[in-house]
Short mmCIF file of C-alpha atoms in Angstrom, two decimals:
data_model
loop_
_atom_site.label_atom_id
_atom_site.label_comp_id
_atom_site.label_asym_id
_atom_site.label_seq_id
_atom_site.Cartn_x
_atom_site.Cartn_y
_atom_site.Cartn_z
CA MET W 64 132.60 33.44 -82.06
CA LYS W 65 131.60 29.92 -80.47
CA ILE W 66 132.41 28.60 -77.69
CA HIS W 67 133.17 24.96 -77.67
CA LEU W 68 133.97 22.68 -74.75
CA LYS W 69 137.68 23.01 -75.25
CA ASN W 70 137.20 26.55 -74.40
CA PHE W 71 135.42 25.50 -70.95
CA PRO W 72 137.43 26.14 -67.93
CA ASN W 73 139.14 23.16 -66.46
CA ASN W 74 137.26 23.05 -63.03
CA VAL W 75 133.60 22.25 -65.10
CA TYR W 76 131.99 18.86 -64.12
CA LEU W 77 130.27 17.08 -66.66
CA GLU W 78 127.64 14.40 -66.35
CA LEU W 79 128.61 11.97 -69.51
CA LYS W 80 126.13 9.54 -71.57
CA LYS W 81 126.13 6.17 -69.98
CA GLY W 82 127.37 4.49 -72.95
CA TYR W 83 130.12 6.99 -73.67
CA LYS W 84 131.16 7.03 -70.17
CA ASN W 85 131.28 3.16 -69.91
CA HIS W 86 133.53 3.32 -72.98
CA ILE W 87 136.02 5.45 -72.17
CA PHE W 88 136.89 3.49 -68.84
CA GLU W 89 136.84 -0.08 -70.76
CA GLU W 90 139.39 1.66 -73.35
CA ILE W 91 141.38 2.46 -70.19
CA SER W 92 140.70 -0.72 -68.16
CA LYS W 93 143.59 -2.37 -70.29
CA PHE W 94 146.20 -0.21 -67.65
CA LYS W 95 146.21 -1.37 -64.35
CA LEU W 96 144.97 0.66 -61.47
CA ASP W 97 148.55 1.19 -60.26
CA GLY W 98 149.63 2.27 -63.79
CA LEU W 99 146.53 4.21 -64.42
CA GLU W 100 147.31 6.28 -60.80
CA LYS W 101 150.81 7.30 -62.07
CA LYS W 102 149.50 8.04 -66.01
CA LEU W 103 146.60 10.26 -64.61
CA HIS W 104 148.00 11.54 -61.53
CA MET W 105 145.12 10.50 -59.39
CA THR W 106 144.34 8.09 -56.52
CA LYS W 107 142.99 4.87 -57.36
CA THR W 108 139.89 5.78 -55.03
CA THR W 109 139.04 8.39 -57.20
CA ILE W 110 139.33 6.41 -60.27
CA ILE W 111 137.37 4.15 -58.68
CA GLU W 112 134.50 6.77 -57.71
CA TRP W 113 134.26 8.38 -61.28
CA LYS W 114 133.90 4.52 -62.94
CA LYS W 115 131.27 3.56 -60.34
CA ARG W 116 129.32 6.18 -58.35
CA ALA W 117 130.18 9.83 -59.59
CA LYS W 118 127.50 11.58 -61.23
CA TYR W 119 129.64 14.39 -62.47
CA MET W 120 133.62 14.28 -63.35
CA PRO W 121 136.11 17.43 -63.82
CA LEU W 122 136.53 18.34 -67.40
CA GLN W 123 140.16 18.48 -66.46
CA GLY W 124 140.25 14.56 -65.47
CA ILE W 125 138.19 13.58 -68.36
CA LYS W 126 140.81 15.25 -70.57
CA LYS W 127 143.64 13.51 -69.12
CA ILE W 128 141.92 9.84 -69.73
CA LEU W 129 140.89 10.87 -73.48
CA LYS W 130 144.67 11.75 -73.72
CA LEU W 131 145.72 8.40 -72.47
CA MET W 132 143.37 6.97 -75.00
CA ASN W 133 145.06 9.27 -77.77
CA LYS W 134 142.03 11.17 -78.47
CA LYS W 135 143.13 14.58 -78.73
CA HIS W 136 139.99 16.24 -79.87
CA LEU W 137 137.06 16.77 -77.58
CA LEU W 138 134.29 17.01 -80.24
CA ASP W 139 133.33 13.48 -79.57
CA LEU W 140 133.14 14.24 -75.90
CA GLU W 141 131.09 17.51 -76.43
CA ASN W 142 128.38 15.39 -78.36
CA ASN W 143 127.98 12.99 -75.36
CA ILE W 144 127.31 15.17 -72.26
CA ILE W 145 123.92 15.03 -70.44
CA SER W 146 124.34 18.18 -68.49
CA TYR W 147 127.44 20.12 -66.37
CA LYS W 148 127.68 22.39 -63.55
CA THR W 149 130.83 23.56 -61.09
CA LYS W 150 131.50 21.33 -57.88
CA ARG W 151 129.51 23.23 -55.73
CA GLY W 152 126.92 24.55 -57.66
CA LYS W 153 123.65 23.97 -56.70
CA TYR W 154 122.23 23.96 -60.40
CA GLY W 155 123.41 22.72 -63.81
CA ILE W 156 122.61 22.92 -67.23
CA LYS W 157 120.62 19.85 -68.97
CA ASN W 158 120.95 18.99 -72.63
CA PRO W 159 123.51 21.94 -73.18
CA ILE W 160 123.38 24.02 -76.49
CA LEU W 161 127.33 23.31 -77.73
CA PRO W 162 128.76 25.02 -78.77
CA ILE W 163 127.74 28.52 -76.99
CA LYS W 164 127.26 31.01 -79.91
CA ASP W 165 127.31 34.70 -79.81
CA SER W 166 124.01 36.73 -79.73
CA PRO W 167 122.35 39.71 -78.76
CA GLU W 168 121.28 37.48 -75.74
CA LEU W 169 124.53 36.01 -74.88
CA ARG W 170 125.79 39.81 -74.56
CA GLU W 171 122.82 40.57 -72.59
CA ILE W 172 123.57 38.00 -70.33
CA LEU W 173 127.14 39.08 -69.66
CA ILE W 174 126.50 42.74 -68.95
CA HIS W 175 123.44 41.97 -66.50
CA ILE W 176 126.00 40.08 -64.58
CA MET W 177 128.33 42.63 -64.93
CA CYS W 178 125.81 45.37 -63.42
CA ASP W 179 123.64 43.33 -61.02
CA GLY W 180 125.11 40.22 -60.83
CA CYS W 181 126.89 38.12 -58.05
CA PHE W 182 129.42 35.28 -58.81
CA SER W 183 131.29 33.03 -57.04
CA SER W 184 132.54 29.59 -57.42
CA GLY W 185 129.61 27.68 -56.50
CA TYR W 186 127.00 30.48 -56.57
CA ALA W 187 125.61 33.28 -59.19
CA ALA W 188 122.67 35.15 -59.03
CA TYR W 189 121.37 38.44 -60.87
CA TYR W 190 119.66 40.73 -58.70
CA ASN W 191 116.30 42.68 -59.77
CA THR W 192 113.08 42.89 -58.20
CA ASN W 193 111.02 43.19 -61.36
CA GLU W 194 109.52 40.01 -62.09
CA GLU W 195 109.40 40.54 -66.02
CA THR W 196 113.16 41.17 -65.96
CA LYS W 197 113.96 38.14 -63.93
CA ARG W 198 111.91 36.24 -66.74
CA GLU W 199 113.21 37.44 -69.44
CA PHE W 200 116.83 36.90 -68.12
CA VAL W 201 115.93 32.99 -67.28
CA ASN W 202 114.24 32.78 -70.99
CA GLU W 203 117.86 34.28 -72.39
CA LEU W 204 119.59 31.69 -70.23
CA LYS W 205 117.73 28.99 -71.99
CA ASP W 206 118.01 30.38 -75.55
CA CYS W 207 121.59 30.31 -75.13
CA PHE W 208 122.84 27.47 -72.69
CA GLY W 209 119.90 24.60 -72.77
CA GLU W 210 117.69 23.62 -69.87
CA VAL W 211 119.06 25.63 -67.18
CA GLY W 212 118.32 25.14 -63.76
CA PHE W 213 117.45 28.19 -61.76
CA LYS W 214 115.32 29.48 -58.82
CA ILE W 215 113.33 32.88 -59.13
CA TYR W 216 113.25 35.11 -55.36
CA LYS W 217 111.61 37.94 -54.71
CA ASP W 218 114.82 40.06 -55.22
CA HIS W 219 116.97 37.86 -57.27
CA VAL W 220 117.67 35.13 -59.91
CA HIS W 221 119.80 31.70 -58.35
CA PHE W 222 121.28 30.46 -61.82
CA PRO W 223 123.89 27.84 -62.58
CA SER W 224 127.68 29.39 -61.50
CA ALA W 225 129.04 27.30 -64.60
CA ILE W 226 127.84 30.25 -66.78
CA PRO W 227 129.66 33.05 -65.33
CA LEU W 228 132.73 30.56 -65.00
CA ILE W 229 132.71 29.83 -68.27
CA LEU W 230 132.11 33.43 -69.76
CA LYS W 231 134.95 34.77 -67.47
CA HIS W 232 137.31 32.05 -68.56
CA TYR W 233 136.32 32.79 -71.95
CA PHE W 234 136.18 36.54 -72.43
CA LYS W 235 139.16 37.12 -70.02
CA VAL W 236 136.89 39.58 -67.60
CA GLU W 237 136.11 40.44 -64.39
CA PHE W 238 132.33 40.50 -63.14
CA ASN W 239 133.11 42.71 -60.21
CA SER W 240 131.33 46.19 -60.90
CA LYS W 241 134.35 48.17 -60.04
CA SER W 242 136.82 46.65 -62.47
CA CYS W 243 134.72 44.90 -65.09
CA ARG W 244 135.24 45.77 -68.53
CA VAL W 245 133.18 45.40 -71.66
CA PRO W 246 135.07 42.28 -73.75
CA LYS W 247 136.91 43.85 -76.76
CA VAL W 248 135.11 41.27 -79.42
CA PHE W 249 131.83 42.68 -78.21
CA PHE W 250 132.89 46.03 -80.03
CA LYS W 251 132.53 43.89 -83.18
CA GLY W 252 129.61 42.30 -84.60
CA ASP W 253 126.14 43.12 -86.35
CA ARG W 254 124.08 46.07 -85.41
CA LYS W 255 121.33 43.81 -82.84
CA LYS W 256 124.39 42.40 -81.19
CA LEU W 257 125.80 46.02 -80.10
CA VAL W 258 122.09 46.95 -79.27
CA GLY W 259 121.76 44.11 -76.91
CA ILE W 260 124.69 45.69 -74.70
CA VAL W 261 123.17 48.78 -74.38
CA ARG W 262 119.52 47.40 -73.90
CA ALA W 263 120.89 45.38 -70.91
CA ILE W 264 122.55 48.92 -69.30
CA ILE W 265 119.54 50.38 -69.82
CA ILE W 266 117.74 47.72 -67.90
CA ASP W 267 120.02 47.81 -65.27
CA GLU W 268 121.76 50.97 -64.83
CA GLY W 269 119.35 53.18 -66.92
CA THR W 270 117.32 56.31 -65.65
CA VAL W 271 114.92 58.08 -68.12
CA ASP W 272 115.68 61.37 -67.17
CA GLY W 273 113.56 64.30 -68.77
CA SER W 274 113.94 63.73 -72.26
CA ASN W 275 117.43 61.53 -71.78
CA ILE W 276 118.12 58.27 -71.08
CA ARG W 277 120.88 58.24 -68.46
CA LEU W 278 123.31 55.76 -67.52
CA ASP W 279 125.36 55.00 -64.46
CA SER W 280 128.10 53.17 -63.17
CA CYS W 281 130.49 53.08 -60.62
CA ASN W 282 133.26 51.96 -62.94
CA LYS W 283 134.35 54.76 -65.24
CA GLU W 284 136.11 53.06 -67.88
CA PHE W 285 133.43 50.28 -68.23
CA LEU W 286 130.94 53.17 -68.74
CA GLU W 287 133.22 54.91 -71.35
CA ASP W 288 132.92 51.12 -73.08
CA ILE W 289 129.37 51.40 -73.30
CA LYS W 290 129.13 55.16 -74.68
CA LYS W 291 131.73 53.98 -77.47
CA ILE W 292 129.27 51.14 -78.30
CA CYS W 293 126.52 54.20 -78.14
CA ASN W 294 128.60 56.17 -80.48
CA MET W 295 129.04 52.90 -82.81
CA LEU W 296 125.53 52.82 -83.24
CA GLY W 297 125.07 56.70 -84.06
CA TYR W 298 123.48 57.24 -80.78
CA SER W 299 123.90 61.19 -79.72
CA CYS W 300 125.40 61.30 -76.01
CA GLY W 301 126.20 63.90 -73.51
CA LYS W 302 129.70 64.32 -71.54
CA THR W 303 130.36 62.33 -69.02
CA TRP W 304 130.07 63.56 -65.45
CA GLU W 305 131.06 62.46 -62.11
CA SER W 306 128.33 62.47 -59.24
CA LYS W 307 128.69 61.30 -55.22
CA GLY W 308 129.65 57.83 -54.71
CA PRO W 309 131.40 58.26 -57.15
CA ILE W 310 129.09 57.78 -60.11
CA PHE W 311 129.83 58.36 -63.23
CA ARG W 312 127.26 59.45 -65.78
CA PHE W 313 126.35 60.14 -69.52
CA ASN W 314 123.07 60.87 -71.42
CA ILE W 315 121.67 59.24 -74.49
CA LEU W 316 120.12 62.62 -75.84
CA ALA W 317 116.63 63.15 -76.72
CA GLU W 318 117.56 63.34 -80.71
CA SER W 319 118.44 59.75 -80.33
CA ILE W 320 115.54 58.04 -79.16
CA SER W 321 113.71 57.45 -81.60
CA LYS W 322 116.54 55.57 -83.14
CA VAL W 323 116.88 53.81 -79.80
CA ARG W 324 113.21 52.43 -79.40
CA GLU W 325 113.61 51.42 -83.46
CA ASP W 326 116.73 49.33 -82.45
CA MET W 327 115.48 47.60 -79.13
CA LYS W 328 112.54 45.05 -78.63
CA LYS W 329 110.52 46.54 -75.78
CA LEU W 330 112.16 46.60 -72.40
CA PRO W 331 110.60 44.35 -69.70
CA ILE W 332 110.34 46.81 -67.23
CA THR W 333 106.95 48.27 -68.49
CA LYS W 334 107.34 51.67 -66.52
CA LYS W 335 110.96 52.30 -68.15
CA GLN W 336 109.43 51.47 -71.51
CA LEU W 337 106.63 53.86 -70.81
CA LEU W 338 108.68 56.55 -70.22
CA ILE W 339 110.96 56.20 -73.28
CA ASP W 340 107.82 55.85 -75.50
CA LEU W 341 106.60 59.49 -73.86
CA ILE W 342 109.92 61.21 -74.63
CA GLU W 343 109.29 60.16 -78.63
CA LYS W 344 105.55 60.90 -78.15
CA ASN W 345 106.39 64.43 -76.63
CA GLN W 346 108.72 65.07 -79.16
CA ASN W 347 106.00 64.73 -82.07
CA ARG W 348 103.33 66.48 -80.15
CA GLY W 349 102.12 70.01 -81.44
CA TRP W 350 103.02 72.07 -78.44
CA LYS W 351 105.21 72.67 -75.67
CA TYR W 352 103.69 74.21 -72.78
CA LYS W 353 100.11 73.68 -70.74
CA LEU W 354 98.56 76.57 -69.67
CA PRO W 355 99.23 77.23 -65.97
CA GLY W 356 97.28 74.95 -63.75
CA GLU W 357 96.03 72.48 -66.78
CA VAL W 358 98.32 69.76 -65.77
CA LYS W 359 96.99 69.79 -62.37
CA LYS W 360 93.61 69.54 -63.33
CA ASN W 361 93.69 66.96 -66.02
CA MET W 362 95.55 64.92 -62.50
CA LEU W 363 92.30 65.58 -60.54
CA LYS W 364 90.07 64.67 -63.04
CA GLU W 365 91.66 61.04 -63.23
CA LEU W 366 92.05 60.85 -59.65
CA LEU W 367 88.34 61.87 -59.21
CA LYS W 368 87.67 58.74 -61.17
CA LYS W 369 89.62 56.17 -59.28
CA PRO W 370 93.26 56.22 -57.33
CA LEU W 371 96.32 55.46 -59.93
CA LYS W 372 99.85 54.83 -59.39
CA THR W 373 102.65 57.08 -60.53
CA SER W 374 103.12 55.02 -63.99
CA GLU W 375 99.32 55.24 -64.53
CA LEU W 376 99.22 58.89 -63.94
CA ILE W 377 102.13 59.15 -66.58
CA GLU W 378 100.43 57.37 -69.19
CA LYS W 379 97.01 58.83 -68.84
CA ILE W 380 98.44 62.49 -68.48
CA GLY W 381 101.59 62.29 -70.84
CA MET W 382 103.84 63.73 -68.91
CA GLY W 383 107.26 62.46 -67.90
CA LYS W 384 108.00 61.41 -64.28
CA SER W 385 109.65 64.53 -62.94
CA ILE W 386 106.65 66.84 -64.27
CA ILE W 387 103.77 64.55 -62.86
CA ASN W 388 106.05 64.05 -59.39
CA LYS W 389 106.44 68.03 -59.01
CA HIS W 390 102.89 68.24 -59.72
CA LEU W 391 101.89 65.62 -57.03
CA ALA W 392 104.12 67.25 -54.29
CA TRP W 393 102.02 70.43 -55.02
CA LEU W 394 98.75 69.02 -54.92
CA ILE W 395 99.43 66.81 -51.61
CA LYS W 396 100.93 69.91 -50.04
CA ASN W 397 97.69 71.85 -50.53
CA TYR W 398 95.65 68.94 -49.45
CA MET W 399 93.83 67.74 -52.68
CA VAL W 400 95.63 64.42 -53.09
CA ASP W 401 97.05 62.19 -50.74
CA TYR W 402 98.52 58.43 -51.06
CA LYS W 403 99.00 54.97 -49.51
CA ILE W 404 102.13 52.66 -49.83
CA LYS W 405 101.85 48.85 -50.52
CA ASN W 406 104.84 46.51 -51.54
CA ASN W 407 106.89 49.83 -51.77
CA ILE W 408 104.74 51.15 -54.57
CA ARG W 409 102.71 54.74 -53.75
CA THR W 410 99.12 54.65 -55.09
CA TYR W 411 97.58 58.39 -55.21
CA LEU W 412 94.05 59.26 -54.14
CA ILE W 413 91.85 62.37 -53.64
CA LYS W 414 92.17 63.44 -50.21
CA ASN W 415 89.43 66.71 -50.42
CA GLU W 416 87.08 66.11 -53.33
CA LYS W 417 85.22 69.83 -53.08
CA LYS W 418 88.76 71.29 -53.02
CA ALA W 419 89.85 69.13 -56.11
CA ARG W 420 86.43 70.05 -57.80
CA ASP W 421 86.82 73.69 -56.97
CA PHE W 422 90.67 73.76 -58.22
CA ILE W 423 89.42 72.37 -61.68
CA LYS W 424 86.62 74.88 -61.91
CA ASN W 425 89.04 77.81 -61.34
CA PRO W 426 93.04 77.28 -60.99
CA SER W 427 93.94 80.57 -60.49
CA LYS W 428 92.08 80.79 -56.98
CA PHE W 429 94.94 78.20 -55.51
CA ILE W 430 98.15 79.44 -57.75
CA LYS W 431 99.58 82.17 -57.03
CA SER W 432 101.51 83.26 -60.60
CA ASN W 433 101.22 86.32 -62.82
CA LYS W 434 100.90 83.59 -65.49
CA PHE W 435 97.27 83.56 -65.86
CA GLY W 436 96.99 86.90 -66.90
CA ASN W 437 100.21 87.41 -68.55
CA TYR W 438 100.69 84.38 -70.54
CA GLY W 439 101.64 85.22 -74.15
CA ILE W 440 101.26 88.84 -73.73
CA SER W 441 104.94 89.94 -74.35
CA GLN W 442 104.99 88.15 -77.36
CA LEU W 443 101.53 88.96 -78.92
CA LYS W 444 102.78 92.66 -78.11
CA ILE W 445 105.74 92.38 -80.47
CA LEU W 446 103.64 90.94 -83.22
CA LYS W 447 101.54 93.96 -82.93
CA ILE W 448 104.06 96.42 -83.08
CA LEU W 449 105.32 95.02 -86.21
CA LYS W 450 101.86 94.52 -87.93
CA GLU W 451 102.09 98.28 -88.33
CA ASN W 452 105.28 98.11 -89.91
CA ASN W 453 109.10 96.91 -89.55
CA ARG W 454 110.77 98.27 -86.68
CA ARG W 455 114.89 98.25 -85.43
CA TYR W 456 115.73 96.17 -82.63
CA ASN W 457 116.73 99.10 -80.42
CA GLU W 458 113.21 100.93 -81.37
CA MET W 459 111.32 97.67 -79.67
CA GLU W 460 113.41 97.23 -76.86
CA LYS W 461 113.21 100.97 -75.51
CA THR W 462 109.29 100.38 -76.26
CA MET W 463 109.10 96.74 -74.46
CA ASN W 464 111.19 98.43 -71.25
CA PHE W 465 112.18 94.66 -70.70
CA CYS W 466 115.85 93.83 -69.17
CA LYS W 467 118.46 93.22 -72.23
CA SER W 468 118.68 89.62 -71.40
CA ALA W 469 114.82 89.23 -71.68
CA PHE W 470 114.53 91.13 -74.53
CA PHE W 471 117.15 89.17 -76.57
CA LYS W 472 115.52 85.92 -75.61
CA LEU W 473 112.16 87.27 -76.13
CA ILE W 474 112.98 88.16 -79.77
CA SER W 475 115.10 85.14 -80.43
CA SER W 476 111.97 82.99 -79.38
CA LEU W 477 109.99 84.29 -82.02
CA ALA W 478 112.61 84.63 -84.80
CA LYS W 479 113.12 80.67 -83.98
CA LYS W 480 109.49 79.94 -84.32
CA GLU W 481 109.35 81.67 -87.55
CA LEU W 482 106.78 84.28 -86.65
CA ILE W 483 109.40 87.45 -87.42
CA LYS W 484 112.08 87.61 -89.38
CA LYS W 485 115.28 90.26 -90.13
CA THR W 486 115.45 92.71 -92.80
CA LYS W 487 117.13 95.45 -93.94
CA LYS W 488 114.68 97.72 -92.22
CA GLY W 489 115.03 95.88 -89.19
CA TYR W 490 112.17 93.32 -88.14
CA GLY W 491 108.93 92.09 -89.88
CA LEU W 492 106.17 89.65 -89.62
CA THR W 493 106.32 86.38 -91.37
CA LYS W 494 103.36 84.77 -93.12
CA GLU W 495 102.36 82.98 -89.78
CA GLY W 496 103.13 85.58 -87.71
CA LYS W 497 100.75 87.72 -89.48
CA ARG W 498 98.12 84.98 -89.01
CA ILE W 499 98.72 84.54 -85.32
CA VAL W 500 97.77 88.50 -84.92
CA SER W 501 94.71 88.18 -87.06
CA MET W 502 93.52 85.70 -84.39
CA ASN W 503 91.19 86.04 -81.42
CA LYS W 504 93.43 87.54 -78.59
CA ASP W 505 92.98 84.47 -76.22
CA GLU W 506 93.82 81.68 -78.64
CA ALA W 507 96.70 83.69 -80.12
CA ARG W 508 98.15 84.46 -76.42
CA TYR W 509 97.70 80.51 -76.07
CA LEU W 510 99.57 79.36 -79.30
CA LEU W 511 102.31 81.76 -78.13
CA TYR W 512 102.55 80.63 -74.75
CA ALA W 513 101.94 76.83 -75.36
CA ASN W 514 104.67 77.15 -78.60
CA VAL W 515 102.33 75.29 -80.80
CA LYS W 516 104.26 73.98 -83.75
#
């Protein structure tokens, strides 16, 4: 897939090398102005303007001149372009790369414009407040098109409107977010090119939601195109659902996060990359739960050292954004932590040092929860019952006196951890289950509660 000058829309304006421009006007000078006016279907004033004063000429007009010269192919013209732009566009592309070649970067650019872009005949912009993302977008434009004129603002990049104009014409697409579709040709290509498409929408419309990456769009058909590409890449995806807006959503599931990280170069949004890295890290950690109050204790310890942003707390504590925010809300409500806002970014700090240090010493004084005395107790009791001999399900259910659903969940959990197994005589301990029972009570309770691998 290559986009040559012959594939450009006719309303692109070209600046030609002086020698080449002089040559084509010398070639047609054998015709009188009256004759040229009829043959080119242009006014004398326009022809004179192009020849003597105009820096840029429309591709449509140049094609007419070349046709008059019996030059049907545009390759020679393609090699003699200094720059190109739209008629009303503020910025152009100098020393253009022609032909424009297919690449992961080109695909990312097109998806960025569809997701967070703005395009009219004389204006093009990509909206994003993240500085690194805007810089990366500009670098991708330069890699694909040449010396691109641009200006970076606080919330967007203003770039040449000729770029979306050419892409729209060549791929036969719309850039309106409600009607855009992924070009059919984008469903082909090597893995890196397919990955570029998904990477772009993760940057613009992706949210790291718990242990999944959620992708959103107001355009269901466009989102299903993205989902199809995710499936082609072997990513496990959840069902598409509708939220208020309407906004359509689906998740790239936790089991595919390692593959996503392996496929994609780092995202320019540090916080989003951090959360994705954290998913994989937590998948490989040796435990599932912290003891009651443990996360809050660790957060207070870090905040006693210095104030921190959410992203910094995420990195230091090793927990996801939703969990960190939940604990922060509790600490703020209980007057241990406060925050200040600058440039729409929250920084958290200790509000009451004495209270914070008291909490670290003994969380049970502040947290109203029976978990402090009961964590791991029920699981350990079952294991101790089975230490004596194998027991039937009904026997254990009567002994524990739990409701049916709670008891089923308890037994299922122990079986899943491979601490107990079903036998002909009922349930018995595995080798690992026997090891847990032989431990110190507090250590055994912790290992059972935290779901340590």
